[in-house]
Amino acid sequence: MYRSPVAWLCLLLVLAAGCSGGGGAGSGASLEEQAAGGAEAGADESNRGQDSTGGSTAGELAEGSSNGSIWQALPVAATGERVIKDGTMVLEIEEGAFDTAFAEVVTASERLGGTVVATTTDNSVGRPPAGTVTVRVPADEYEQLLLSMRDVGIVRNRRISSEDVSTEYVDLQSRLRQQEAQERFYLGLLNDARDVEDAIAIQQQLQGLQTDIERIKGRLQFIDDRTTFSTLTVELYEPGGAPITEPPSGPSLAASWLRAREAFVAVVGAVLVTTVSLLPLLLIAAVAWAVWRWSRRHPSTLGAHPE
């Protein structure tokens, strides 16, 4: 038995209406799901763009994934490029040449493009003068500064440390790009928000992202500063003296008095902490003891019963 064309047409209309309703329900996804998906898409597009360029430089530009804006790409450090260098050198100088040696250290750092960040001097009576000079010079001039210190005095001790932070720097750059991609996406959603609830939800997400971005930027700036300039502390002393950072050799009455005073303060502090901690138990014990003494003195009162 053949169905009429009108019946088939009605069936097709019903199916079309059902598909339309399903599409409308799918479009009502939550704001958070849309934002998460859009941010991930933006980050993926940014990463694909970087992979296709094959190593961008600081002057190259990348397009934003959400609104097409142009942003400055951060320079990517090569392995071993970001190294934090710090050091200390102890120099014994000629007698009576402290001021000259002090000036030579300052001049050497300034000649290499560095600056003096801290100084300390000790001109105590009865002791040869001593002091320290802390300087910062460009990282590529650090070895030259170390070599120039041999002309100032005899190197008695040298401690140089280095920390390679290249991996951390690259990881921070990657995290920053991802966070900024999410920030741009949320800013686009905020501009298109049509009710207060959506705007508040987006703003809350933005606050967390912007806090993370500022923290990452701060760490990157710290690494930039510490790897661009290296630090050296030079300790100077004349024969018969000692570096200012080293304690005087042999027993000292003042040092013994300081140790005794610190020990006394530590003992008194421990007694006070113990007393305060046991105070509740002591109060309970005192009340129990008072009740026991009172019961021993008035046994008839406790044993009497009203008739």
XYZ file of C-alpha atoms in Angstrom:
307
model
C 0.000 0.000 0.000
C 1.532 3.335 -1.108
C 1.654 6.320 1.214
C 0.474 9.657 -0.127
C 3.079 12.379 -0.922
C 1.464 14.619 1.708
C 2.219 12.073 4.456
C 5.857 11.849 3.408
C 6.126 15.647 3.400
C 4.701 15.859 6.938
C 7.195 13.250 8.143
C 10.117 15.216 6.688
C 8.908 18.435 8.361
C 8.739 16.697 11.763
C 12.278 15.355 11.393
C 13.574 18.780 10.368
C 11.959 20.390 13.422
C 13.608 17.815 15.705
C 17.055 18.497 14.269
C 16.489 22.225 14.686
C 15.602 21.810 18.381
C 18.727 19.731 19.042
C 20.914 22.401 17.479
C 19.283 25.096 19.650
C 19.922 23.086 22.808
C 23.556 22.592 21.834
C 23.999 26.342 21.355
C 23.000 26.965 24.974
C 26.319 25.742 26.374
C 27.607 27.392 29.505
C 29.844 30.446 29.391
C 32.719 28.659 31.106
C 32.775 25.822 28.549
C 32.790 28.277 25.655
C 35.592 30.291 27.228
C 37.708 27.224 27.940
C 37.290 25.884 24.435
C 38.016 29.237 22.848
C 41.106 29.808 24.969
C 42.477 26.375 24.113
C 41.839 27.005 20.445
C 43.615 30.355 20.672
C 46.616 28.795 22.401
C 46.764 25.984 19.835
C 46.682 28.470 16.977
C 49.444 30.494 18.617
C 51.614 27.396 19.109
C 51.017 26.233 15.538
C 51.985 29.671 14.297
C 55.249 29.546 16.233
C 56.060 26.028 15.031
C 55.515 27.017 11.413
C 57.874 30.013 11.641
C 60.738 27.794 12.861
C 62.321 30.047 15.531
C 61.181 33.649 15.801
C 63.387 36.588 16.827
C 62.603 39.481 19.145
C 61.643 41.746 16.248
C 59.069 39.388 14.722
C 55.357 39.827 15.359
C 52.565 37.326 15.870
C 48.855 37.838 15.372
C 46.397 37.339 18.222
C 44.087 34.357 17.925
C 40.890 36.032 19.080
C 40.704 39.574 17.774
C 43.496 39.684 15.200
C 45.565 42.199 17.206
C 49.337 42.364 16.802
C 51.532 41.590 19.835
C 55.270 41.574 20.368
C 56.767 38.079 20.640
C 59.247 37.469 23.451
C 62.788 36.432 22.489
C 63.430 32.728 22.990
C 66.700 32.003 24.788
C 68.973 29.288 23.495
C 70.167 26.530 25.831
C 72.899 27.832 28.122
C 72.256 31.489 27.276
C 70.517 32.464 30.517
C 73.108 31.983 33.267
C 73.164 33.758 36.634
C 76.732 34.361 37.802
C 77.762 35.491 41.283
C 81.165 35.496 42.892
C 83.400 36.620 45.739
C 87.135 37.338 45.608
C 89.391 37.937 48.611
C 92.421 40.094 47.771
C 95.416 40.859 49.950
C 96.764 44.258 48.943
C 99.963 46.113 49.751
C 100.305 47.913 53.046
C 98.942 51.443 52.860
C 97.323 50.839 49.452
C 93.739 50.268 50.581
C 92.306 53.463 49.095
C 94.150 52.919 45.818
C 92.979 49.310 45.527
C 89.430 50.329 46.380
C 89.474 52.899 43.572
C 90.972 50.384 41.126
C 88.095 47.956 41.684
C 85.548 50.708 41.076
C 87.385 51.935 37.968
C 87.678 48.417 36.527
C 83.940 47.813 36.859
C 83.033 51.170 35.329
C 85.450 50.629 32.438
C 83.604 47.400 31.587
C 80.207 49.099 31.701
C 79.322 48.105 35.260
C 78.241 49.908 38.401
C 78.949 49.768 42.136
C 75.970 48.499 44.119
C 77.396 48.296 47.671
C 80.524 49.161 49.655
C 81.711 48.478 53.201
C 84.820 49.758 54.987
C 86.346 49.100 58.410
C 88.918 51.567 59.765
C 88.951 50.350 63.358
C 91.775 51.621 65.544
C 94.581 49.115 65.913
C 93.671 47.152 62.801
C 94.686 47.616 59.163
C 91.846 48.945 56.988
C 89.610 46.449 55.220
C 86.506 46.642 53.103
C 84.307 45.142 50.423
C 83.108 46.387 47.050
C 80.154 44.780 45.263
C 79.917 45.554 41.554
C 77.742 44.459 38.655
C 79.033 44.264 35.099
C 77.558 42.984 31.823
C 77.600 39.196 31.770
C 79.881 39.005 28.730
C 82.478 41.152 30.561
C 82.436 39.117 33.780
C 85.490 36.983 32.979
C 87.434 40.101 32.041
C 86.573 41.628 35.414
C 87.831 38.523 37.213
C 91.130 38.689 35.327
C 91.578 42.390 36.064
C 91.357 41.756 39.816
C 94.757 40.057 39.696
C 96.292 43.495 39.095
C 94.716 44.860 42.285
C 96.196 42.393 44.769
C 97.012 38.795 45.580
C 93.995 36.517 45.190
C 93.692 34.594 48.452
C 90.283 33.096 47.805
C 87.798 33.014 44.947
C 84.267 31.620 44.945
C 82.323 31.793 41.678
C 78.886 30.229 41.223
C 76.701 29.982 38.137
C 73.115 28.833 37.652
C 71.689 27.982 34.245
C 68.069 29.185 34.157
C 67.543 28.830 30.403
C 64.998 26.019 30.755
C 62.998 27.952 33.329
C 63.103 31.051 31.118
C 61.734 29.203 28.074
C 59.022 27.534 30.175
C 57.959 30.903 31.573
C 57.761 32.341 28.068
C 55.519 29.472 26.954
C 53.253 29.900 29.986
C 53.071 33.636 29.359
C 51.971 33.148 25.745
C 49.235 30.716 26.800
C 47.989 32.996 29.569
C 47.949 36.014 27.256
C 46.000 34.025 24.639
C 43.370 33.199 27.264
C 43.334 36.820 28.409
C 42.631 38.062 24.877
C 39.811 35.545 24.483
C 38.158 36.552 27.757
C 38.496 40.225 26.864
C 36.643 39.486 23.639
C 33.898 37.712 25.592
C 33.704 40.635 28.014
C 33.145 43.077 25.164
C 30.325 40.893 23.816
C 28.673 40.225 27.207
C 25.015 41.331 27.265
C 24.076 40.727 30.899
C 25.663 41.453 34.265
C 26.049 37.819 35.357
C 28.135 36.897 32.323
C 30.261 40.032 32.727
C 30.959 39.245 36.396
C 31.890 35.639 35.614
C 34.253 36.722 32.847
C 35.808 39.416 35.043
C 36.563 36.868 37.765
C 38.352 34.659 35.257
C 40.294 37.668 33.974
C 41.496 38.650 37.436
C 43.097 35.257 38.019
C 44.707 35.256 34.578
C 46.076 38.777 34.942
C 47.552 37.934 38.351
C 49.371 34.950 36.855
C 50.571 37.058 33.931
C 52.038 39.726 36.222
C 53.781 37.084 38.335
C 55.316 35.431 35.265
C 56.433 38.790 33.868
C 58.049 39.659 37.193
C 60.031 36.432 37.230
C 61.096 36.959 33.608
C 62.284 40.479 34.412
C 64.237 39.159 37.404
C 65.962 36.536 35.247
C 66.654 39.127 32.545
C 68.304 41.421 35.080
C 70.360 38.734 36.815
C 71.553 37.186 33.550
C 72.266 40.486 31.811
C 74.490 41.684 34.659
C 76.723 39.482 36.821
C 77.709 40.309 40.404
C 81.124 40.213 42.058
C 81.987 41.072 45.662
C 85.652 41.978 46.201
C 87.032 41.805 49.757
C 90.175 43.865 50.370
C 92.541 43.709 53.332
C 96.129 44.693 54.087
C 98.844 42.441 55.561
C 98.265 41.815 59.244
C 94.523 42.286 58.873
C 91.634 40.081 57.862
C 88.728 40.314 55.410
C 85.843 42.270 56.845
C 83.449 39.348 56.408
C 85.596 36.952 58.452
C 85.452 36.931 62.277
C 88.691 37.708 64.127
C 90.815 34.671 64.874
C 91.351 33.427 68.430
C 89.129 33.761 71.512
C 87.309 37.020 72.123
C 85.702 38.215 75.358
C 83.070 40.167 73.432
C 82.160 37.139 71.329
C 81.952 34.962 74.453
C 79.693 37.521 76.139
C 77.411 37.587 73.096
C 77.160 33.796 73.042
C 76.421 33.706 76.788
C 73.714 36.338 76.425
C 72.108 34.479 73.523
C 72.147 31.243 75.539
C 70.539 32.980 78.543
C 67.797 34.467 76.369
C 67.170 31.059 74.797
C 66.834 29.383 78.224
C 64.473 32.065 79.560
C 62.384 31.837 76.408
C 62.112 28.066 76.714
C 61.008 28.370 80.364
C 58.342 30.928 79.457
C 57.005 28.794 76.619
C 56.843 25.724 78.859
C 55.106 27.656 81.653
C 52.465 29.117 79.365
C 51.839 25.721 77.777
C 51.351 24.027 81.179
C 49.362 26.886 82.755
C 45.894 25.304 82.192
C 47.045 22.030 83.756
C 48.598 23.886 86.688
C 45.334 25.744 87.346
C 43.342 22.500 87.328
C 45.859 20.873 89.668
C 45.711 23.867 92.033
C 41.902 23.725 92.212
C 41.961 19.972 92.856
C 44.561 20.389 95.583
C 42.518 23.137 97.269
C 39.379 20.964 97.235
C 41.336 18.053 98.685
C 42.753 20.182 101.494
C 39.333 21.614 102.289
C 37.795 18.128 102.441
C 40.502 16.976 104.843
C 39.793 19.869 107.203
C 35.976 19.560 107.072
C 35.195 15.855 106.880
C 31.930 16.236 108.853
C 30.538 18.715 106.328
C 30.991 16.308 103.451
C 29.631 13.332 105.412
C 26.494 15.059 106.763
C 23.162 14.266 105.052
C 19.970 16.321 105.510
C 17.105 14.473 107.265
